[in-house]
């Protein structure tokens, strides 16, 4: 399993762990200092001595990063190395819950976009025509079946950004503002809080409207799928590490360093 990185006596140097992962020996030492790897044993001369258990820990950490991010992956490994498997698994659960929430947001966006496509765009003509096109707050609120105060609250939250008529000071909602208000309304009906709607609208604005957003939605699907697959790979590597730790020291923390006098060549 360890291939050419495994020394004949089963002991490993930092460079042996680093080789094949595209990282430096110093990175291995840094990971140990951060608690991502179990503490290394030391020779009588103070040199670090790693083992296949450390190699498995490194593989687990690097496999966890793509799905959970560096910070969570590091926290998972620290918990595992301290013998707190329950906390490590809780952190994994939090990431999976976030992924599920992101999937729900994507589904809500797609549903809202379908509703927008079916919605009747024409609106009753306002009594006072806004300058340079657009609609006022009253008619738009009537279209959506909400109160003008709700639109003002959405504006304070940055969800809609109407301009002001320089002559009257009235709010003027252009086509993009109406789109954002409709999308916000659909997501609010779906139970989404304002804080979760803002990133969705940012995506719509960045895409330049609803039609170009289809490519963004496909990319969003692909990214979520990639995260899910990465989480599976990370879980397999973490499980392998935990199993090896249990086999190596069934009654002790995996953070208990092996100590012997092997003549390792890498300085501390």
Coordinates of C-alpha atoms in Angstrom, one line a residue:
X1 CA 0.0 0.0 0.0
X2 CA 2.8 2.4 0.9
X3 CA 4.9 1.5 -2.2
X4 CA 8.4 2.9 -2.5
X5 CA 7.8 5.5 0.3
X6 CA 7.9 2.8 3.0
X7 CA 11.3 2.2 4.5
X8 CA 12.5 -1.3 5.1
X9 CA 11.9 -1.0 8.9
X10 CA 8.4 0.6 8.4
X11 CA 9.6 4.1 9.5
X12 CA 9.1 7.1 7.3
X13 CA 10.8 10.5 6.9
X14 CA 8.8 13.7 6.2
X15 CA 10.0 13.5 2.6
X16 CA 8.6 10.0 2.3
X17 CA 5.2 11.2 3.3
X18 CA 5.4 14.3 1.0
X19 CA 6.5 12.3 -2.0
X20 CA 3.5 11.5 -4.3
X21 CA 1.2 14.2 -2.8
X22 CA 2.8 17.2 -4.5
X23 CA 3.7 18.8 -1.1
X24 CA 6.9 19.6 0.6
X25 CA 8.5 17.9 3.6
X26 CA 8.0 21.2 5.5
X27 CA 4.3 21.0 4.8
X28 CA 4.2 17.6 6.5
X29 CA 5.9 19.1 9.5
X30 CA 3.5 21.9 9.5
X31 CA 0.5 19.5 9.4
X32 CA 1.9 17.7 12.4
X33 CA 2.4 21.0 14.3
X34 CA -1.3 21.9 13.4
X35 CA -2.5 18.5 14.8
X36 CA -3.6 17.3 11.4
X37 CA -1.2 14.4 11.7
X38 CA -0.6 12.5 15.0
X39 CA 2.6 13.6 16.8
X40 CA 5.7 11.9 15.4
X41 CA 8.0 9.8 17.4
X42 CA 11.5 11.0 17.9
X43 CA 14.8 9.2 17.8
X44 CA 17.3 9.6 20.6
X45 CA 18.9 12.3 18.5
X46 CA 15.6 14.2 18.1
X47 CA 14.8 13.3 14.5
X48 CA 11.2 12.8 13.5
X49 CA 10.0 9.3 12.8
X50 CA 6.7 8.8 11.0
X51 CA 4.8 5.5 10.4
X52 CA 2.2 4.2 8.0
X53 CA -0.4 5.6 10.4
X54 CA 0.9 9.1 9.7
X55 CA 0.8 8.3 6.0
X56 CA -2.9 7.3 6.3
X57 CA -3.6 10.5 8.2
X58 CA -2.1 12.6 5.5
X59 CA -4.1 10.7 2.8
X60 CA -7.3 11.3 4.8
X61 CA -6.7 15.0 5.3
X62 CA -5.8 15.6 1.6
X63 CA -8.9 13.6 0.6
X64 CA -11.2 15.6 2.9
X65 CA -10.1 19.0 1.7
X66 CA -11.9 19.1 -1.7
X67 CA -15.2 18.2 -0.2
X68 CA -15.1 20.0 3.1
X69 CA -12.5 22.8 2.7
X70 CA -9.2 23.1 4.5
X71 CA -10.5 24.5 7.8
X72 CA -13.1 21.8 8.3
X73 CA -10.8 19.0 7.1
X74 CA -8.1 20.2 9.6
X75 CA -10.7 20.3 12.4
X76 CA -11.9 16.8 11.6
X77 CA -8.3 15.4 11.7
X78 CA -7.5 17.2 14.9
X79 CA -10.6 15.7 16.5
X80 CA -9.7 12.2 15.2
X81 CA -6.2 12.5 16.4
X82 CA -7.4 13.5 19.9
X83 CA -9.5 10.4 20.0
X84 CA -12.8 12.4 19.7
X85 CA -14.3 10.4 16.8
X86 CA -17.8 11.7 17.7
X87 CA -16.7 15.3 17.1
X88 CA -15.0 14.4 13.8
X89 CA -18.2 12.8 12.6
X90 CA -20.3 15.7 13.8
X91 CA -18.1 18.1 11.7
X92 CA -18.6 15.8 8.7
X93 CA -22.4 15.9 9.3
X94 CA -22.3 19.7 9.3
X95 CA -20.7 19.7 5.9
X96 CA -23.2 17.2 4.5
X97 CA -26.1 19.4 5.9
X98 CA -24.6 22.4 4.2
X99 CA -24.4 20.5 0.9
X100 CA -28.0 19.4 1.3
X101 CA -29.0 23.0 2.0
X102 CA -27.2 24.2 -1.1
X103 CA -29.0 21.6 -3.2
X104 CA -32.3 22.9 -1.8
X105 CA -31.4 26.5 -2.7
X106 CA -30.6 25.4 -6.2
X107 CA -33.9 23.6 -6.5
X108 CA -35.7 26.6 -5.2
X109 CA -34.0 28.9 -7.7
X110 CA -34.9 26.6 -10.6
X111 CA -38.5 26.4 -9.4
X112 CA -38.6 30.2 -9.0
X113 CA -37.2 30.7 -12.5
X114 CA -39.8 28.3 -14.0
X115 CA -42.5 30.3 -12.2
X116 CA -41.1 33.5 -13.5
X117 CA -41.2 32.2 -17.0
X118 CA -44.9 31.4 -16.6
X119 CA -45.7 34.7 -14.8
X120 CA -47.6 37.4 -16.6
X121 CA -45.2 40.3 -17.2
X122 CA -47.6 43.0 -18.2
X123 CA -48.8 45.2 -15.3
X124 CA -51.6 47.7 -14.8
X125 CA -50.4 51.1 -16.0
X126 CA -49.5 53.4 -13.0
X127 CA -51.4 56.6 -12.5
X128 CA -48.1 58.5 -12.9
X129 CA -45.7 57.2 -15.5
X130 CA -42.2 56.8 -14.1
X131 CA -39.4 58.8 -15.8
X132 CA -37.6 56.9 -18.5
X133 CA -39.7 53.7 -18.2
X134 CA -40.2 51.3 -15.3
X135 CA -42.8 51.0 -12.6
X136 CA -43.5 52.5 -9.2
X137 CA -43.6 50.7 -5.9
X138 CA -47.5 50.6 -5.6
X139 CA -48.2 48.9 -8.9
X140 CA -45.3 46.4 -8.4
X141 CA -46.5 45.5 -5.0
X142 CA -50.0 44.9 -6.4
X143 CA -48.5 42.6 -9.1
X144 CA -46.8 40.5 -6.5
X145 CA -49.7 40.6 -4.0
X146 CA -47.6 42.1 -1.2
X147 CA -47.4 45.4 0.6
X148 CA -45.2 48.3 -0.5
X149 CA -43.6 48.1 2.9
X150 CA -42.3 44.6 2.0
X151 CA -40.6 45.9 -1.1
X152 CA -39.0 48.6 1.0
X153 CA -37.7 45.9 3.4
X154 CA -36.3 44.0 0.5
X155 CA -34.6 47.2 -0.7
X156 CA -33.0 47.7 2.7
X157 CA -31.7 44.1 2.5
X158 CA -30.1 44.8 -0.9
X159 CA -32.4 42.4 -2.7
X160 CA -34.0 45.0 -5.0
X161 CA -32.2 48.2 -6.1
X162 CA -34.7 50.7 -7.6
X163 CA -33.4 54.1 -8.7
X164 CA -35.1 57.3 -7.7
X165 CA -37.0 59.6 -10.1
X166 CA -35.0 62.9 -9.9
X167 CA -38.1 65.0 -10.4
X168 CA -40.4 63.3 -7.8
X169 CA -38.0 61.2 -5.6
X170 CA -40.3 58.2 -6.2
X171 CA -38.7 54.7 -6.5
X172 CA -38.6 53.4 -10.1
X173 CA -38.3 49.7 -10.7
X174 CA -36.9 48.8 -14.1
X175 CA -37.1 45.3 -15.8
X176 CA -34.2 43.9 -13.8
X177 CA -35.6 45.2 -10.5
X178 CA -39.0 43.6 -11.3
X179 CA -37.2 40.3 -12.1
X180 CA -35.3 40.5 -8.7
X181 CA -38.5 41.3 -6.9
X182 CA -40.4 38.4 -8.5
X183 CA -37.5 36.0 -7.7
X184 CA -37.3 37.2 -4.1
X185 CA -41.1 36.8 -3.8
X186 CA -40.9 33.2 -5.1
X187 CA -38.1 32.3 -2.7
X188 CA -39.8 33.9 0.2
X189 CA -42.9 31.8 -0.5
X190 CA -40.6 28.8 -0.4
X191 CA -39.5 29.7 3.1
X192 CA -36.1 31.1 2.3
X193 CA -34.8 33.9 4.6
X194 CA -33.5 37.1 3.1
X195 CA -29.9 36.3 3.9
X196 CA -30.1 33.2 1.7
X197 CA -31.8 35.0 -1.1
X198 CA -29.1 37.6 -1.5
X199 CA -26.5 35.2 -2.9
X200 CA -29.0 33.8 -5.4
X201 CA -29.8 37.3 -6.7
X202 CA -26.0 38.0 -7.0
X203 CA -25.8 35.0 -9.3
X204 CA -28.7 36.2 -11.4
X205 CA -27.1 39.7 -11.7
X206 CA -23.7 38.3 -12.5
X207 CA -25.2 36.1 -15.3
X208 CA -26.8 39.2 -16.8
X209 CA -30.4 38.0 -16.5
X210 CA -32.4 34.8 -16.4
X211 CA -31.6 33.3 -19.8
X212 CA -27.8 33.3 -19.4
X213 CA -28.3 31.9 -15.9
X214 CA -29.0 28.4 -17.4
X215 CA -25.3 27.9 -17.9
X216 CA -24.6 29.1 -14.3
X217 CA -27.2 26.6 -13.1
X218 CA -25.6 23.7 -14.9
X219 CA -22.2 24.7 -13.4
X220 CA -23.9 24.9 -10.0
X221 CA -25.2 21.4 -10.4
X222 CA -21.8 20.1 -11.5
X223 CA -20.1 21.8 -8.5
X224 CA -22.5 20.3 -6.1
X225 CA -22.1 16.9 -7.6
X226 CA -18.3 17.2 -7.4
X227 CA -18.5 18.2 -3.8
X228 CA -20.7 15.2 -3.1
X229 CA -18.2 12.8 -4.8
X230 CA -15.3 14.5 -3.0
X231 CA -17.1 14.0 0.4
X232 CA -17.5 10.3 -0.4
X233 CA -13.8 10.0 -1.2
X234 CA -12.9 11.8 1.9
X235 CA -15.1 9.6 4.0
X236 CA -13.5 6.5 2.7
X237 CA -10.0 7.8 3.4
X238 CA -11.0 8.9 6.9
X239 CA -12.6 5.6 7.6
X240 CA -9.4 3.8 6.5
X241 CA -7.4 6.0 8.8
X242 CA -9.6 5.4 11.8
X243 CA -9.6 1.7 11.2
X244 CA -5.8 1.7 11.0
X245 CA -5.6 3.8 14.2
X246 CA -7.9 1.4 16.0
X247 CA -5.8 -1.6 14.9
X248 CA -2.6 0.1 15.8
X249 CA -3.7 1.2 19.3
X250 CA -7.1 -0.1 20.2
X251 CA -7.0 1.3 23.8
X252 CA -5.2 4.6 23.2
X253 CA -5.5 7.9 21.4
X254 CA -4.2 7.9 17.9
X255 CA -2.1 10.9 19.0
X256 CA 0.2 8.7 21.1
X257 CA 3.6 9.0 19.3
X258 CA 5.7 5.9 18.7
X259 CA 9.2 6.4 20.2
X260 CA 12.2 4.4 19.2
X261 CA 15.9 4.9 18.4
X262 CA 15.7 4.4 14.6
X263 CA 18.4 6.2 12.8
X264 CA 16.2 8.5 10.7
X265 CA 18.1 10.9 8.4
X266 CA 15.8 13.9 8.2
X267 CA 16.5 16.7 10.8
X268 CA 13.7 17.8 13.1

